[in-house]
mmCIF file of C-alpha atoms and ligand atoms in Angstrom:
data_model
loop_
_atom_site.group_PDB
_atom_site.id
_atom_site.type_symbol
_atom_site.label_atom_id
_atom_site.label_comp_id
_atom_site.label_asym_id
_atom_site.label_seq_id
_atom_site.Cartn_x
_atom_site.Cartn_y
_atom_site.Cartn_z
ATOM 1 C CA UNK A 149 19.440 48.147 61.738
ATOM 2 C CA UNK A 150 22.901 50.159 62.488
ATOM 3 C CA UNK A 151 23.529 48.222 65.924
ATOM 4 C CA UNK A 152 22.799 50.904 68.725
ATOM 5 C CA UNK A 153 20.261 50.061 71.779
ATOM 6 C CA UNK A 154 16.771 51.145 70.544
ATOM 7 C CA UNK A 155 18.106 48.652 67.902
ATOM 8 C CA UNK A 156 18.535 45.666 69.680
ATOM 9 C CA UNK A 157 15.145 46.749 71.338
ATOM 10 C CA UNK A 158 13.915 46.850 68.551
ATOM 11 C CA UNK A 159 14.621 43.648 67.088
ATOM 12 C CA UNK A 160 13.391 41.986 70.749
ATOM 13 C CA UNK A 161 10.181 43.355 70.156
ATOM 14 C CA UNK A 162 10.027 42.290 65.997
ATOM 15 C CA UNK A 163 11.242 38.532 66.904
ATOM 16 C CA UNK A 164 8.722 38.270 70.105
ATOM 17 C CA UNK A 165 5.664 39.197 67.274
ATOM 18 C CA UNK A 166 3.651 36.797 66.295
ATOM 19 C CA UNK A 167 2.253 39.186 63.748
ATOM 20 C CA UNK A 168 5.601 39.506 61.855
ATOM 21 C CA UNK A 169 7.001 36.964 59.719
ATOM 22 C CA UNK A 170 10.868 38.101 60.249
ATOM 23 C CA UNK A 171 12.786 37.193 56.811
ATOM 24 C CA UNK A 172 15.760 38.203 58.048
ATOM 25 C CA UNK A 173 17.971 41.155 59.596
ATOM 26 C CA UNK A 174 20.508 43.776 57.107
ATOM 27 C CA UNK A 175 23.152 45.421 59.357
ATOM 28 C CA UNK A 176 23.907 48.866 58.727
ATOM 29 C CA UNK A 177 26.900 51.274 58.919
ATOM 30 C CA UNK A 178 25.263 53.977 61.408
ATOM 31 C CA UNK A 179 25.211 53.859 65.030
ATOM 32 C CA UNK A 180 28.310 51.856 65.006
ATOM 33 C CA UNK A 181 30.759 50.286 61.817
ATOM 34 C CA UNK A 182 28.282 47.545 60.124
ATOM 35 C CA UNK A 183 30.496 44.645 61.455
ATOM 36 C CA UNK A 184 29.190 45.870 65.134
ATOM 37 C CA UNK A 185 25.708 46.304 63.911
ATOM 38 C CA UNK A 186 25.614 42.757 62.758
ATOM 39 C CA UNK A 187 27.077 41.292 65.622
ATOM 40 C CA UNK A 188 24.723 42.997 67.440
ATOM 41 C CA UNK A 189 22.150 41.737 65.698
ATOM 42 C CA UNK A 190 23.100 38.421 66.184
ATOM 43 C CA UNK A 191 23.583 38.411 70.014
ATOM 44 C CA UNK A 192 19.791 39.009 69.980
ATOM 45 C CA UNK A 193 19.053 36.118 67.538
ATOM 46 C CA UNK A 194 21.250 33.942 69.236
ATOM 47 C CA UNK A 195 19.557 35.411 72.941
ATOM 48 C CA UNK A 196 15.635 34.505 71.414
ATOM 49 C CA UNK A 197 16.841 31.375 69.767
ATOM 50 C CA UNK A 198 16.150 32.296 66.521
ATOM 51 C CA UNK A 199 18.394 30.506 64.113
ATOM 52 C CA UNK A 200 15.921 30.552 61.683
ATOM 53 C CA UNK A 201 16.291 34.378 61.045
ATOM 54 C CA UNK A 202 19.449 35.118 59.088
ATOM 55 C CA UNK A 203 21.375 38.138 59.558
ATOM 56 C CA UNK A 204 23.519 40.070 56.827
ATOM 57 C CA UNK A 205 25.819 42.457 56.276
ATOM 58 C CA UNK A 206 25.087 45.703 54.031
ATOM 59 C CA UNK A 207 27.372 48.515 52.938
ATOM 60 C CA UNK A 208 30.256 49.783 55.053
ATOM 61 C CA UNK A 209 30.103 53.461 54.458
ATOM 62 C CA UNK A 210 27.165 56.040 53.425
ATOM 63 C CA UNK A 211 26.784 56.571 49.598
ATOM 64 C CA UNK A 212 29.270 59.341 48.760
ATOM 65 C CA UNK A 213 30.087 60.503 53.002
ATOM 66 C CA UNK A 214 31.691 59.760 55.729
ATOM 67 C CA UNK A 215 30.333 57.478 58.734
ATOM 68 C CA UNK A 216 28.754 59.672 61.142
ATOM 69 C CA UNK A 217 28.769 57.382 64.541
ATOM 70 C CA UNK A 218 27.102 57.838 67.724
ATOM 71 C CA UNK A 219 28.983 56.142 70.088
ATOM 72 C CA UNK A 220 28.961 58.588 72.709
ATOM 73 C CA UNK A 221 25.527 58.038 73.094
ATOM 74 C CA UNK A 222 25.392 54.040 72.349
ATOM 75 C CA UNK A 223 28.628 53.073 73.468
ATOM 76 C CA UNK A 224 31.552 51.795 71.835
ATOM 77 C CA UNK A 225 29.767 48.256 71.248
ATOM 78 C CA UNK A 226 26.937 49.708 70.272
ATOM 79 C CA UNK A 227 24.999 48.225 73.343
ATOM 80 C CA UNK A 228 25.614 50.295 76.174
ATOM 81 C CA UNK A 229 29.487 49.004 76.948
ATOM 82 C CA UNK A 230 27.391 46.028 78.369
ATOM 83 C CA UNK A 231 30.352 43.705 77.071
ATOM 84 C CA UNK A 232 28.145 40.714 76.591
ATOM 85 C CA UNK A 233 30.028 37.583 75.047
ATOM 86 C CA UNK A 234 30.348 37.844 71.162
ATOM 87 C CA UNK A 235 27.816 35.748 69.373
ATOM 88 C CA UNK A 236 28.798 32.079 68.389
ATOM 89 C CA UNK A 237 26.729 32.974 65.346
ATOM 90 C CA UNK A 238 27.655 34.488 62.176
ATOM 91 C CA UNK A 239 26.231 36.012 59.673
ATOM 92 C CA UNK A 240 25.318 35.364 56.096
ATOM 93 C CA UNK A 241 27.966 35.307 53.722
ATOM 94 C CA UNK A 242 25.948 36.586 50.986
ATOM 95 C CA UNK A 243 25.582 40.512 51.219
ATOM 96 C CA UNK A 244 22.617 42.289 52.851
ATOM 97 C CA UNK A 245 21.742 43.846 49.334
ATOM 98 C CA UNK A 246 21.595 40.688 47.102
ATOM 99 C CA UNK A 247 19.481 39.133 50.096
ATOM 100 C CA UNK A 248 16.836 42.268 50.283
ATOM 101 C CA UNK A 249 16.414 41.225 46.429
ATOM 102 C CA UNK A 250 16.147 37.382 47.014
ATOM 103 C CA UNK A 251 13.653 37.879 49.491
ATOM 104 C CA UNK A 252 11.706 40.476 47.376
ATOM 105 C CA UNK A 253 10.889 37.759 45.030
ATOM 106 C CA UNK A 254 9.551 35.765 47.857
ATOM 107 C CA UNK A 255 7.523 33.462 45.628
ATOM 108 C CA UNK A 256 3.896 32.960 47.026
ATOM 109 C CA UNK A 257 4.503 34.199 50.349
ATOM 110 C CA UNK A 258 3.487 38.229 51.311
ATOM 111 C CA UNK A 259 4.521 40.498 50.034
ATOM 112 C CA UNK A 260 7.854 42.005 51.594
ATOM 113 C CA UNK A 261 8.026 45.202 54.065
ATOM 114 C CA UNK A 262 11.090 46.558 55.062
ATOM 115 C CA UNK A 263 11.366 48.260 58.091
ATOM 116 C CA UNK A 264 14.523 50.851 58.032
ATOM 117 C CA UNK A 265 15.846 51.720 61.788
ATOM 118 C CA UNK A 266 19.263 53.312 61.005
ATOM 119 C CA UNK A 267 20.259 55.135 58.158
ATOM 120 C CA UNK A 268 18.964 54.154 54.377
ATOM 121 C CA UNK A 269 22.413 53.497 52.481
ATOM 122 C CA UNK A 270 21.307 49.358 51.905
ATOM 123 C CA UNK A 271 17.998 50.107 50.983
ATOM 124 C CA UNK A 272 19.151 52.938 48.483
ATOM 125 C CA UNK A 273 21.571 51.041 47.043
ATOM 126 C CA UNK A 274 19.203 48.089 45.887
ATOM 127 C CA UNK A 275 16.587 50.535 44.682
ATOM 128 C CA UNK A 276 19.507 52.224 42.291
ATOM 129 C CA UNK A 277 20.947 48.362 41.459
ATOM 130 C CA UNK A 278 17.490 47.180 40.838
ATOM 131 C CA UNK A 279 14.743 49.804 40.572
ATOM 132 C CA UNK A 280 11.795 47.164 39.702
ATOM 133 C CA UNK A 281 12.422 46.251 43.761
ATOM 134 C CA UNK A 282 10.137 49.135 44.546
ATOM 135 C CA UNK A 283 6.881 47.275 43.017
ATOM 136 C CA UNK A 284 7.437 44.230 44.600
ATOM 137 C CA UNK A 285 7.858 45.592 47.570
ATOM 138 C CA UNK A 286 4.335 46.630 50.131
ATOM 139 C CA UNK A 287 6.019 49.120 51.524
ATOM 140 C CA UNK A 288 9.128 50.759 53.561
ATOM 141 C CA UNK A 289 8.899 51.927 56.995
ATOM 142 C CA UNK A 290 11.459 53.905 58.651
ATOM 143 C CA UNK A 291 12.054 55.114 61.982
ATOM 144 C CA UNK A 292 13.604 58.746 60.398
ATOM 145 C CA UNK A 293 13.587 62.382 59.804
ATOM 146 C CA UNK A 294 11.810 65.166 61.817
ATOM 147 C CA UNK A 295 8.455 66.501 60.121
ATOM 148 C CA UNK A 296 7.752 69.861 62.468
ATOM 149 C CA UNK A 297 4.434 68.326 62.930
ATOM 150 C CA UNK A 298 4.776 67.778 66.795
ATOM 151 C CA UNK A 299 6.905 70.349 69.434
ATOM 152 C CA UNK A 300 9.606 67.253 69.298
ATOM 153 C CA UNK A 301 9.479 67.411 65.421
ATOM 154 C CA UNK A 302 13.212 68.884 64.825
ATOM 155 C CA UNK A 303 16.913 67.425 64.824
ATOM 156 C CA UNK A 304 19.044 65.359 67.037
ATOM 157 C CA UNK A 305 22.078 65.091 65.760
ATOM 158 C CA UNK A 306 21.516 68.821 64.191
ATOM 159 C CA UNK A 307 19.204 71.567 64.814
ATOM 160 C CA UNK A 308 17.756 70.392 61.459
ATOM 161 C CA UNK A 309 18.358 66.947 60.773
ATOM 162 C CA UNK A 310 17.756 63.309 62.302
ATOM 163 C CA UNK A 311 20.722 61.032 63.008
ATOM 164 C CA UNK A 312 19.335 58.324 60.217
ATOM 165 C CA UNK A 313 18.641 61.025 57.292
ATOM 166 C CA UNK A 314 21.622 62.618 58.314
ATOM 167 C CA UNK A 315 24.096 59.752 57.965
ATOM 168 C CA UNK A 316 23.431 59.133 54.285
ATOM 169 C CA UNK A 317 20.923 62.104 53.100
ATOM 170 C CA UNK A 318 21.381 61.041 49.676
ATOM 171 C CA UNK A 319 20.467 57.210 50.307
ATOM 172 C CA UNK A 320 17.703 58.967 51.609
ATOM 173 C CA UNK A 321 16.740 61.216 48.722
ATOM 174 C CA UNK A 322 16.479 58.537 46.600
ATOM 175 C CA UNK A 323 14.858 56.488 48.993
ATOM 176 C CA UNK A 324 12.457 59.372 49.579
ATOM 177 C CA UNK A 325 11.863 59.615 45.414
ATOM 178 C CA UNK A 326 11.515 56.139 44.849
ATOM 179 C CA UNK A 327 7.787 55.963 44.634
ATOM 180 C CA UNK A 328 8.126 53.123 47.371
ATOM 181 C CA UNK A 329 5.102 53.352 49.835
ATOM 182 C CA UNK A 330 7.480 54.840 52.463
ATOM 183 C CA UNK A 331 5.644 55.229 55.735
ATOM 184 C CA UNK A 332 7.849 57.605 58.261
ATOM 185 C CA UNK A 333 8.580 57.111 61.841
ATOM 186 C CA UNK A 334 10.254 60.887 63.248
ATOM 187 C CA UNK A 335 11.166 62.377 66.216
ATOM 188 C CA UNK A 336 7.380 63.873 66.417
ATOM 189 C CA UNK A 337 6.235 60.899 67.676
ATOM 190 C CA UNK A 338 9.753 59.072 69.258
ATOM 191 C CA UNK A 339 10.790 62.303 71.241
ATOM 192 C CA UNK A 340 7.182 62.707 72.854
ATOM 193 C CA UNK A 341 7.942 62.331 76.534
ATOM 194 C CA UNK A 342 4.866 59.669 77.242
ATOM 195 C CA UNK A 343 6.232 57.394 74.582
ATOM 196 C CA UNK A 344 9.623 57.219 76.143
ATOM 197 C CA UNK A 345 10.981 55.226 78.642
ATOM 198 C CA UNK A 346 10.979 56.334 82.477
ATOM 199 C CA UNK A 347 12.824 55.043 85.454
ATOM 200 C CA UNK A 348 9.806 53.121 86.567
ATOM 201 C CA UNK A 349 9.603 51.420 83.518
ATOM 202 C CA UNK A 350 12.781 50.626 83.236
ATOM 203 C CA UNK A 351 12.589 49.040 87.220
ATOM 204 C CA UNK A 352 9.846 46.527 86.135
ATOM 205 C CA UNK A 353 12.363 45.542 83.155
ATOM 206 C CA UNK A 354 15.200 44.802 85.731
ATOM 207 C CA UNK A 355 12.930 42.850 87.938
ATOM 208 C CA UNK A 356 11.596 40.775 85.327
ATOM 209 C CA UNK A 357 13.718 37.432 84.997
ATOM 210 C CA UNK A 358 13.744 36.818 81.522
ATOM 211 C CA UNK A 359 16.657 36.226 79.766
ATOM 212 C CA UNK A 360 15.822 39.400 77.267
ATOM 213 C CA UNK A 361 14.582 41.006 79.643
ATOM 214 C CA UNK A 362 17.863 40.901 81.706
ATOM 215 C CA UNK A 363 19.790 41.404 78.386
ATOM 216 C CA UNK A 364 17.737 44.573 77.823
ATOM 217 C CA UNK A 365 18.259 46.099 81.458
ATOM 218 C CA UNK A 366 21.976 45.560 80.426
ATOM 219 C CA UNK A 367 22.032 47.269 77.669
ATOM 220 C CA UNK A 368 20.286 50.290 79.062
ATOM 221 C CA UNK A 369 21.752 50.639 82.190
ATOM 222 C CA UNK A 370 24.675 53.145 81.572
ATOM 223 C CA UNK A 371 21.699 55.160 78.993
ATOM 224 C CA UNK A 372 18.416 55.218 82.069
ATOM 225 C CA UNK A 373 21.796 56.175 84.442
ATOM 226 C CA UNK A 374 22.606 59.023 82.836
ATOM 227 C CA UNK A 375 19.568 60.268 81.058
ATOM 228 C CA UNK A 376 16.610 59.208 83.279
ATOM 229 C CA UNK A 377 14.815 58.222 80.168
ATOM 230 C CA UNK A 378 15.461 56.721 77.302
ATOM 231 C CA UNK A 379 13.526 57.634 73.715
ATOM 232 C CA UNK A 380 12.488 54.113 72.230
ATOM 233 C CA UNK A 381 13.022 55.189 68.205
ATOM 234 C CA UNK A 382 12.933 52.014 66.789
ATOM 235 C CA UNK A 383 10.739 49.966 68.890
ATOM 236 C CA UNK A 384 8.152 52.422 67.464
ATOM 237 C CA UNK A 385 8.818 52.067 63.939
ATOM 238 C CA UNK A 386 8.329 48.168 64.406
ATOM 239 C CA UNK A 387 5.465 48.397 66.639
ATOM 240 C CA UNK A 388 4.080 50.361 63.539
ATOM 241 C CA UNK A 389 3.682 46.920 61.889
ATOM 242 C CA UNK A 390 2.611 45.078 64.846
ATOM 243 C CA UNK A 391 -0.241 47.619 65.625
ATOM 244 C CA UNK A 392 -0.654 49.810 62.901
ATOM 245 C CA UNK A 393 -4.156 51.147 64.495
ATOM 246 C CA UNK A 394 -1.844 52.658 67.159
ATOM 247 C CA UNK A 395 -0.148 55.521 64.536
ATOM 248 C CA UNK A 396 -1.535 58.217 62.898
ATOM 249 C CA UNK A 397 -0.658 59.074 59.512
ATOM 250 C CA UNK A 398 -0.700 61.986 57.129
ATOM 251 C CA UNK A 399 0.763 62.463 53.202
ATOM 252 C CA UNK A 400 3.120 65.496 53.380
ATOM 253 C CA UNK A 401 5.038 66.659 50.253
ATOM 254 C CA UNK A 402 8.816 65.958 51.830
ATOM 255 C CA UNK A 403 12.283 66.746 50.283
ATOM 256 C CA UNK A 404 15.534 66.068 51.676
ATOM 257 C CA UNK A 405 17.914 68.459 51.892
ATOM 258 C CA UNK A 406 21.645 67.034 51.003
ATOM 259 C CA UNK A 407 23.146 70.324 50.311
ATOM 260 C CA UNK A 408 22.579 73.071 53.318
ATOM 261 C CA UNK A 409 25.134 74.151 54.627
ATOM 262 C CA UNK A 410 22.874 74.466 58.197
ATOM 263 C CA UNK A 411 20.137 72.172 56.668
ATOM 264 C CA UNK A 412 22.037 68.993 54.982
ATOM 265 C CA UNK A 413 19.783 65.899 56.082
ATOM 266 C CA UNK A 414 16.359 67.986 57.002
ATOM 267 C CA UNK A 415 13.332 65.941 55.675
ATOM 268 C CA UNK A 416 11.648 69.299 54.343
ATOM 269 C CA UNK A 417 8.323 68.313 54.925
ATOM 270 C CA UNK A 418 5.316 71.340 52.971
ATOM 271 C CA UNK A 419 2.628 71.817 55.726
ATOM 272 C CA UNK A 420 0.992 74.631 53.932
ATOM 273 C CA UNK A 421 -2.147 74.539 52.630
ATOM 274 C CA UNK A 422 -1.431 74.863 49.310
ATOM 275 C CA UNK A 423 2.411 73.386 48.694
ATOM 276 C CA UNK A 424 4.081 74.908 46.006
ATOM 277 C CA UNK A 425 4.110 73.339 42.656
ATOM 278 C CA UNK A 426 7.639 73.274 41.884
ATOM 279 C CA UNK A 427 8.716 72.209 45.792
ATOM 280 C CA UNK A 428 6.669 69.231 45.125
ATOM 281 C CA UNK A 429 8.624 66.636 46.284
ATOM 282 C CA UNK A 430 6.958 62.871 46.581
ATOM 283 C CA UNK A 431 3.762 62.510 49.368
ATOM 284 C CA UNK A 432 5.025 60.944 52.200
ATOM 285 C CA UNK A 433 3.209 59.029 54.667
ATOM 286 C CA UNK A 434 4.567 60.778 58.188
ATOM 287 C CA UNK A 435 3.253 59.750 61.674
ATOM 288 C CA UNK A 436 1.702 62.809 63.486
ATOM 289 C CA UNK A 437 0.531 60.771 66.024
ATOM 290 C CA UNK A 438 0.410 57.865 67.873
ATOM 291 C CA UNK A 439 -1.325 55.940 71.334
ATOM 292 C CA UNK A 440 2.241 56.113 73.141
ATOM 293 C CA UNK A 441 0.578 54.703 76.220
ATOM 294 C CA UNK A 442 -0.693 51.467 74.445
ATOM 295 C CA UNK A 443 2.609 51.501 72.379
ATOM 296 C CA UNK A 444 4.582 51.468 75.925
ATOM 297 C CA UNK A 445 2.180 48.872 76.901
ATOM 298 C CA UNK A 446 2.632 46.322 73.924
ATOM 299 C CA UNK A 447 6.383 46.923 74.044
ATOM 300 C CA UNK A 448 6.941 46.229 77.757
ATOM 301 C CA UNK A 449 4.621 43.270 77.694
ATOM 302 C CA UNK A 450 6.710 41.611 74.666
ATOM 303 C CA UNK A 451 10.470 42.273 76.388
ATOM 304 C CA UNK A 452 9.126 40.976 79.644
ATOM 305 C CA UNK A 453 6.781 37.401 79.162
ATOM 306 C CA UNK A 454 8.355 34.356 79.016
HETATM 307 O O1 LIG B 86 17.595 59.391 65.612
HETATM 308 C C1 LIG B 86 17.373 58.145 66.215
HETATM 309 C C2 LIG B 86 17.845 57.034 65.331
HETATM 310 O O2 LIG B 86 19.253 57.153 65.119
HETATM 311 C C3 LIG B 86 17.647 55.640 65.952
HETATM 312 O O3 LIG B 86 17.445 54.709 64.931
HETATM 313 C C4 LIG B 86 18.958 55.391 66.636
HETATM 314 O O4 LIG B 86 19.249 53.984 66.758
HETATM 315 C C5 LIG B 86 19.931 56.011 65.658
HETATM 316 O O5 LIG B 86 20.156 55.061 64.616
HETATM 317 CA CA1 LIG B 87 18.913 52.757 64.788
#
């Protein structure tokens, strides 16, 4: 997670389901520097009580670039200014790398999914480090990229590219050419206007007296003020893995694109017929659908019971 608010939604939603066993939480660089994203992190742990879930820190800067940061849109906290008191937790000391591999080995427990919502520098960097990770592993699911499978299928932070691919596109390459079981979340699905959040929505949340849901109204209020609506990215990705019967997916032959000049972070996904041989690429799982009502539904109902 790289710390922004669909982040910290996110995580509400992960740590309030009973159908995920939550090993632990890797911070970032993305949104905001990975110091923010873990404290971030570990307001919400600290908010649910959850102790038991260890947050780390991962890599401080993209594989060979710079930081892109989108603090205009998150704020400079990461959380919507909201300035909520810092965390009396802290996080791991190990790094977020060595504990993706600890956990990997998870003896006789499941097998370990990793669900990716900000850009895929950690991940990369323990798949170069230790490429055996990728068998172990059931499979990677990240809210990322923009597939042209959908109207809302196309860039956000270009015309071409998603903010997450975009940060690190080679973390994502290799990520992408792993031969992980890499199941994508993209704006297709995120950007579709039912699966987004609307001011009436977003009342309910504010008149709901829980403590997250009071901490989520927070951190949304300067976002639903100035936008009206607010696209819930990486609540979808998880609620892949709490109700996977609520997503469509399709294989697609995607490459990413670290070298355009226009095009640097596109997830080049073939939709012809018959894709061309040497544009292969790895099949990709890619969501080209999913039950945004019920997804809404599930969501809402996890931020706001006791
Ligand atoms: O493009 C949306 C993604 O970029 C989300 O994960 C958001 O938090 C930012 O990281
Ligand atoms: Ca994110």
């Amino acid at each position: 997670m790289d710390g922004g608010i669909d982040d910290a939604l996110a995580l509400i939603l992960a740590l309030r389901s009973p159908e995920l066993d939550v090993a632990g939480i890797t911070a970032v660089s993305g949104n905001v520097p990975v110091e923010q994203a873990a404290m971030n992190a570990l307001r919400v742990v600290e908010l649910l009580e959850r102790k038991d879930v260890w947050v780390a820190r991962g890599l401080a800067n993209p594989l060979v670039r710079d930081p892109v940061r989108a603090m205009d849109f998150h704020g400079a906290d990461g959380l919507g200014d909201s300035e909520l008191p810092s965390p009396s937790l802290r996080p791991r000391a190990e790094s977020a790398l060595s504990l993706i591999k600890q956990e990997s080995q998870g003896a006789g427990r499941r097998r370990l999914s990793i669900v990716a919502t900000g850009p895929l520098t950690n991940i990369a960097a323990v798949f170069t480090e230790e490429s055996d990770i990728v068998r172990r592993l059931d499979d990677v699911v990240i809210m990322g990229g923009a597939y042209g499978l959908t109207e809302y299928g196309v860039g956000n932070e270009t015309p071409a590219a998603e903010f997450n691919i975009y940060s690190d596109p080679e973390a994502a390459k290799i990520v992408f050419e792993s031969g992980v079981s890499l199941k994508c979340v993209g704006l297709d699905v995120t950007m579709t206007p039912g699966a987004q959040l609307s001011p009436r929505e977003y009342a309910t949340i504010k008149r709901s007296e829980t403590d997250h849901a009071q901490f989520a109204a927070k951190i949304l209020a300067k976002a639903m003020g100035r936008e009206k609506r607010f696209a819930l990215h990486d609540p979808m990705a998880i609620a892949m893995k709490v109700r996977p019967s609520l997503f469509k997916f399709q294989d697609y032959h995607v490459n990413v694109e670290t070298k355009g000049e226009y095009t640097t972070g596109m997830t080049v996904s073939d939709r012809r017929d018959r894709p061309s041989k040497e544009l292969q690429g790895q099949r990709i799982a890619v969501c080209k659908d999913a039950k945004a009502a019920a997804f809404k539904q599930v969501f809402l109902r996890r931020l706001m019971s006791r």
